[in-house]
């Protein structure tokens, strides 16, 4: 089983207490404006987690499908949908394998919604490319897409050669390895996790390879999304694209 599934299944009940989840309403305002979402359009939320964007978009009249690997996160998402009195289609699936049976008007993949969250047994490059391929395949021609991904520039600036020697940061793949703790009814557990970070230019390249025309790259710090130049030390980078018209 994916260590990310294990981690998020256990983390799910506490996820919405994280600082970076506190500004969802403003993030959804930004998404609607930036992607020019037409009223009532269909949206794919890849790696939807607890559904914080899906539920708010549904509350505003959009028809949303949220895909996630973690049953724990999806259970929280359904609770949130019920509390808001909205319906969202939840699909438990691995984003690297998910092939949508229908085409969407727009897609989002936010705060590392599967993208960059790699299992030890996976090829990090192939992992992300598969996710982009599946999102692209699920979009109507010209449909907008917004992604936030981990910013590799920050790690290059912050990690030292010593970190490389310790195996914390791989300079060839820009993958960071860390150990994260999570609470379970049996006590605190620890899991080793791998996160693939991206340079803005290569992010644009793999999107283009997946049939997505890149429109903008902005700074992507969760909670304060706007049309702003990427700061080198930001945790995340934002990419705005649209499915090729051909
Ligand atoms: C940091 S959360 C982001 C959730 C949400 N997009 C947000 O902005 O709050 C990452 C999510 O990606 C999901 N995830 C990780 N690997 C995945 C995969 N291979 N396929 C689908 N979901 C995955 C996790 O279960 C988790 O819910």
Short mmCIF file of C-alpha atoms and ligand atoms in Angstrom, two decimals:
data_model
loop_
_atom_site.label_atom_id
_atom_site.label_comp_id
_atom_site.label_asym_id
_atom_site.label_seq_id
_atom_site.Cartn_x
_atom_site.Cartn_y
_atom_site.Cartn_z
CA UNK A 1 0.00 0.00 0.00
CA UNK A 2 1.18 3.55 -0.75
CA UNK A 3 2.80 5.20 2.26
CA UNK A 4 0.95 8.38 1.26
CA UNK A 5 -2.39 6.58 1.61
CA UNK A 6 -1.36 5.36 5.05
CA UNK A 7 -0.24 8.84 6.02
CA UNK A 8 -3.37 10.67 4.79
CA UNK A 9 -5.81 8.04 6.10
CA UNK A 10 -4.42 8.73 9.56
CA UNK A 11 -3.94 12.46 9.12
CA UNK A 12 -7.48 13.03 7.73
CA UNK A 13 -9.32 13.99 10.95
CA UNK A 14 -6.73 16.72 11.69
CA UNK A 15 -6.05 17.95 8.15
CA UNK A 16 -8.44 20.91 8.30
CA UNK A 17 -6.61 22.29 11.34
CA UNK A 18 -3.45 22.89 9.27
CA UNK A 19 -2.59 26.58 8.78
CA UNK A 20 -2.44 26.27 4.99
CA UNK A 21 -6.08 25.09 4.80
CA UNK A 22 -7.53 28.19 6.48
CA UNK A 23 -8.03 30.43 3.45
CA UNK A 24 -10.10 28.18 1.21
CA UNK A 25 -12.81 30.76 0.42
CA UNK A 26 -10.29 33.25 -0.96
CA UNK A 27 -8.58 30.44 -2.89
CA UNK A 28 -11.90 29.50 -4.50
CA UNK A 29 -12.56 33.17 -5.37
CA UNK A 30 -9.18 33.18 -7.11
CA UNK A 31 -9.86 29.89 -8.96
CA UNK A 32 -13.18 31.14 -10.33
CA UNK A 33 -11.62 34.38 -11.54
CA UNK A 34 -8.36 32.94 -12.89
CA UNK A 35 -9.97 30.00 -14.70
CA UNK A 36 -13.02 32.07 -15.76
CA UNK A 37 -15.26 29.24 -14.55
CA UNK A 38 -18.67 29.48 -16.22
CA UNK A 39 -21.64 29.09 -13.84
CA UNK A 40 -22.55 25.44 -13.29
CA UNK A 41 -19.61 24.02 -15.24
CA UNK A 42 -18.08 20.61 -14.45
CA UNK A 43 -14.77 20.50 -12.55
CA UNK A 44 -12.33 17.68 -11.81
CA UNK A 45 -10.51 18.13 -8.46
CA UNK A 46 -7.57 15.70 -8.63
CA UNK A 47 -6.21 14.79 -5.18
CA UNK A 48 -9.18 16.56 -3.58
CA UNK A 49 -8.30 15.55 0.00
CA UNK A 50 -10.98 16.62 2.48
CA UNK A 51 -12.77 18.35 -0.40
CA UNK A 52 -12.25 21.87 0.88
CA UNK A 53 -12.19 23.33 -2.67
CA UNK A 54 -14.67 20.80 -4.12
CA UNK A 55 -17.31 21.50 -1.47
CA UNK A 56 -16.98 25.27 -1.72
CA UNK A 57 -17.17 25.11 -5.52
CA UNK A 58 -20.27 22.88 -5.26
CA UNK A 59 -21.78 25.37 -2.79
CA UNK A 60 -21.36 28.00 -5.51
CA UNK A 61 -23.21 25.86 -8.06
CA UNK A 62 -20.40 24.01 -9.85
CA UNK A 63 -20.64 20.27 -10.55
CA UNK A 64 -17.54 18.75 -9.02
CA UNK A 65 -15.87 15.33 -9.10
CA UNK A 66 -13.22 14.85 -6.41
CA UNK A 67 -10.65 12.08 -6.87
CA UNK A 68 -8.40 10.90 -4.04
CA UNK A 69 -6.45 7.82 -2.99
CA UNK A 70 -7.26 8.10 0.70
CA UNK A 71 -10.56 6.73 2.00
CA UNK A 72 -9.93 8.65 5.23
CA UNK A 73 -9.67 11.98 3.39
CA UNK A 74 -12.74 11.16 1.27
CA UNK A 75 -14.76 10.30 4.39
CA UNK A 76 -13.95 13.78 5.74
CA UNK A 77 -14.85 15.24 2.35
CA UNK A 78 -18.27 13.58 2.36
CA UNK A 79 -18.91 14.84 5.91
CA UNK A 80 -18.07 18.37 4.73
CA UNK A 81 -20.37 18.04 1.71
CA UNK A 82 -23.24 16.88 3.91
CA UNK A 83 -22.65 19.71 6.37
CA UNK A 84 -22.74 22.21 3.48
CA UNK A 85 -25.84 20.54 1.98
CA UNK A 86 -24.18 19.93 -1.39
CA UNK A 87 -23.48 16.96 -3.59
CA UNK A 88 -20.03 16.14 -4.91
CA UNK A 89 -19.08 12.98 -6.77
CA UNK A 90 -16.22 11.37 -4.80
CA UNK A 91 -14.03 8.78 -6.50
CA UNK A 92 -11.43 6.76 -4.63
CA UNK A 93 -8.63 6.21 -7.13
CA UNK A 94 -4.91 6.58 -7.70
CA UNK A 95 -4.38 9.70 -9.83
CA UNK A 96 -1.65 7.91 -11.80
CA UNK A 97 -4.23 5.35 -12.94
CA UNK A 98 -7.51 7.29 -12.96
CA UNK A 99 -9.07 7.53 -16.42
CA UNK A 100 -12.22 9.59 -16.39
CA UNK A 101 -15.27 8.22 -18.20
CA UNK A 102 -16.37 11.80 -19.03
CA UNK A 103 -14.84 15.10 -20.13
CA UNK A 104 -14.74 18.11 -17.78
CA UNK A 105 -14.98 21.87 -18.38
CA UNK A 106 -12.06 22.53 -15.98
CA UNK A 107 -9.61 20.78 -13.65
CA UNK A 108 -7.66 21.65 -10.51
CA UNK A 109 -4.85 19.80 -8.72
CA UNK A 110 -4.03 21.76 -5.58
CA UNK A 111 -1.53 21.71 -2.73
CA UNK A 112 0.12 18.53 -4.02
CA UNK A 113 -3.16 16.76 -4.75
CA UNK A 114 -1.27 13.54 -5.63
CA UNK A 115 1.19 15.48 -7.83
CA UNK A 116 4.71 15.12 -6.44
CA UNK A 117 3.67 12.70 -3.68
CA UNK A 118 5.68 9.67 -4.69
CA UNK A 119 5.95 6.19 -3.23
CA UNK A 120 9.40 4.72 -2.66
CA UNK A 121 8.74 2.13 -5.38
CA UNK A 122 7.66 4.72 -7.97
CA UNK A 123 9.64 6.61 -10.62
CA UNK A 124 8.96 10.22 -9.55
CA UNK A 125 9.11 11.61 -13.07
CA UNK A 126 6.77 8.98 -14.50
CA UNK A 127 4.39 9.43 -11.55
CA UNK A 128 3.80 13.12 -12.24
CA UNK A 129 3.63 12.67 -15.99
CA UNK A 130 0.92 10.02 -15.61
CA UNK A 131 -1.15 12.35 -13.44
CA UNK A 132 -0.89 15.17 -15.98
CA UNK A 133 -1.73 12.77 -18.81
CA UNK A 134 -4.86 11.61 -16.95
CA UNK A 135 -5.97 15.16 -16.17
CA UNK A 136 -5.38 16.26 -19.75
CA UNK A 137 -7.32 13.25 -21.06
CA UNK A 138 -10.25 14.22 -18.83
CA UNK A 139 -10.51 17.78 -20.20
CA UNK A 140 -12.53 19.20 -23.09
CA UNK A 141 -10.42 21.06 -25.70
CA UNK A 142 -9.61 24.56 -24.39
CA UNK A 143 -10.65 23.69 -20.80
CA UNK A 144 -8.64 25.50 -18.10
CA UNK A 145 -6.42 23.76 -15.54
CA UNK A 146 -4.68 25.06 -12.42
CA UNK A 147 -1.94 23.19 -10.55
CA UNK A 148 0.09 24.05 -7.47
CA UNK A 149 3.25 22.00 -6.98
CA UNK A 150 6.27 22.04 -4.69
CA UNK A 151 8.85 24.64 -5.72
CA UNK A 152 12.26 23.02 -6.33
CA UNK A 153 14.03 26.40 -6.36
CA UNK A 154 13.37 26.73 -2.64
CA UNK A 155 15.01 23.40 -1.86
CA UNK A 156 18.03 24.14 -4.04
CA UNK A 157 18.50 27.37 -2.10
CA UNK A 158 17.95 25.83 1.31
CA UNK A 159 19.56 22.40 1.26
CA UNK A 160 23.29 21.89 1.74
CA UNK A 161 25.74 19.32 0.42
CA UNK A 162 25.52 17.75 3.86
CA UNK A 163 21.76 17.21 3.32
CA UNK A 164 22.57 15.56 0.00
CA UNK A 165 25.09 13.22 1.68
CA UNK A 166 22.47 12.34 4.32
CA UNK A 167 19.98 11.40 1.59
CA UNK A 168 17.50 14.12 2.53
CA UNK A 169 17.69 15.82 -0.87
CA UNK A 170 18.48 14.19 -4.22
CA UNK A 171 20.01 16.81 -6.55
CA UNK A 172 19.33 14.66 -9.62
CA UNK A 173 15.59 14.23 -9.11
CA UNK A 174 14.89 17.18 -6.74
CA UNK A 175 13.10 14.69 -4.46
CA UNK A 176 13.05 15.46 -0.74
CA UNK A 177 12.91 12.55 1.69
CA UNK A 178 11.49 13.16 5.14
CA UNK A 179 10.06 11.31 8.06
CA UNK A 180 6.62 12.39 9.21
CA UNK A 181 4.83 11.51 12.41
CA UNK A 182 1.11 10.98 12.69
CA UNK A 183 -1.16 10.06 15.57
CA UNK A 184 -3.14 6.83 15.56
CA UNK A 185 -5.33 5.25 18.25
CA UNK A 186 -2.31 2.99 18.92
CA UNK A 187 0.03 5.98 19.42
CA UNK A 188 2.38 8.04 17.26
CA UNK A 189 3.63 6.35 14.09
CA UNK A 190 6.32 7.43 11.68
CA UNK A 191 6.50 7.06 7.90
CA UNK A 192 9.20 7.92 5.36
CA UNK A 193 7.85 10.10 2.56
CA UNK A 194 9.19 11.26 -0.80
CA UNK A 195 8.14 14.57 -2.33
CA UNK A 196 9.09 15.51 -5.88
CA UNK A 197 9.67 19.23 -6.29
CA UNK A 198 9.68 21.06 -9.61
CA UNK A 199 11.52 23.87 -11.34
CA UNK A 200 9.04 26.19 -13.08
CA UNK A 201 10.50 25.55 -16.54
CA UNK A 202 10.39 21.76 -16.28
CA UNK A 203 6.87 21.94 -14.84
CA UNK A 204 5.82 23.86 -17.93
CA UNK A 205 7.60 21.28 -20.12
CA UNK A 206 5.84 18.25 -18.68
CA UNK A 207 2.48 20.03 -18.90
CA UNK A 208 3.11 20.75 -22.59
CA UNK A 209 4.10 17.11 -23.12
CA UNK A 210 0.71 16.15 -21.66
CA UNK A 211 -1.15 18.32 -24.16
CA UNK A 212 -1.67 21.30 -21.85
CA UNK A 213 -0.89 24.78 -23.15
CA UNK A 214 0.80 26.76 -20.38
CA UNK A 215 -0.64 30.26 -19.91
CA UNK A 216 0.98 31.50 -16.69
CA UNK A 217 3.31 30.57 -13.87
CA UNK A 218 2.64 32.43 -10.61
CA UNK A 219 3.69 32.19 -7.01
CA UNK A 220 1.58 29.55 -5.31
CA UNK A 221 1.81 29.92 -1.55
CA UNK A 222 -1.35 28.35 -0.12
CA UNK A 223 -3.78 30.83 1.35
CA UNK A 224 -2.54 33.86 -0.60
CA UNK A 225 -3.05 33.03 -4.23
CA UNK A 226 -2.89 35.92 -6.63
CA UNK A 227 -1.30 36.84 -9.94
CA UNK A 228 2.15 37.36 -8.50
CA UNK A 229 5.70 36.59 -9.60
CA UNK A 230 7.09 33.41 -8.06
CA UNK A 231 9.22 34.13 -5.02
CA UNK A 232 12.31 31.86 -5.03
CA UNK A 233 11.62 30.67 -1.49
CA UNK A 234 7.89 29.98 -1.84
CA UNK A 235 6.82 26.48 -0.90
CA UNK A 236 4.69 26.13 -4.00
CA UNK A 237 4.59 27.26 -7.59
CA UNK A 238 1.29 27.74 -9.48
CA UNK A 239 0.79 26.83 -13.12
CA UNK A 240 -2.25 27.88 -15.17
CA UNK A 241 -2.88 26.06 -18.43
CA UNK A 242 -5.58 24.98 -20.84
CA UNK A 243 -6.12 21.79 -22.76
CA UNK A 244 -4.82 22.10 -26.30
CA UNK A 245 -7.51 22.89 -28.86
CA UNK A 246 -6.49 20.30 -31.46
C1 LIG B 1 -1.86 17.78 0.77
S1 LIG B 1 -3.34 16.98 0.32
C2 LIG B 1 -4.11 18.17 -0.74
C3 LIG B 1 -5.62 18.06 -0.70
C4 LIG B 1 -6.39 19.19 -1.38
N1 LIG B 1 -6.14 19.25 -2.80
C5 LIG B 1 -6.11 20.51 -0.72
O1 LIG B 1 -5.75 21.48 -1.41
O2 LIG B 1 -6.29 20.60 0.50
C6 LIG B 1 -2.79 15.73 -0.79
C7 LIG B 1 -3.87 14.74 -1.18
O3 LIG B 1 -3.40 13.94 -2.28
C8 LIG B 1 -3.88 12.61 -2.07
N2 LIG B 1 -3.04 11.69 -2.83
C9 LIG B 1 -1.74 11.35 -2.60
N3 LIG B 1 -1.31 10.50 -3.54
C10 LIG B 1 -2.37 10.28 -4.38
C11 LIG B 1 -2.55 9.52 -5.54
N4 LIG B 1 -1.56 8.80 -6.07
N5 LIG B 1 -3.77 9.53 -6.15
C12 LIG B 1 -4.79 10.27 -5.66
N6 LIG B 1 -4.66 11.02 -4.53
C13 LIG B 1 -3.47 11.04 -3.92
C14 LIG B 1 -3.80 12.42 -0.58
O4 LIG B 1 -4.60 11.34 -0.15
C15 LIG B 1 -4.26 13.78 -0.06
O5 LIG B 1 -5.64 13.80 0.14
#
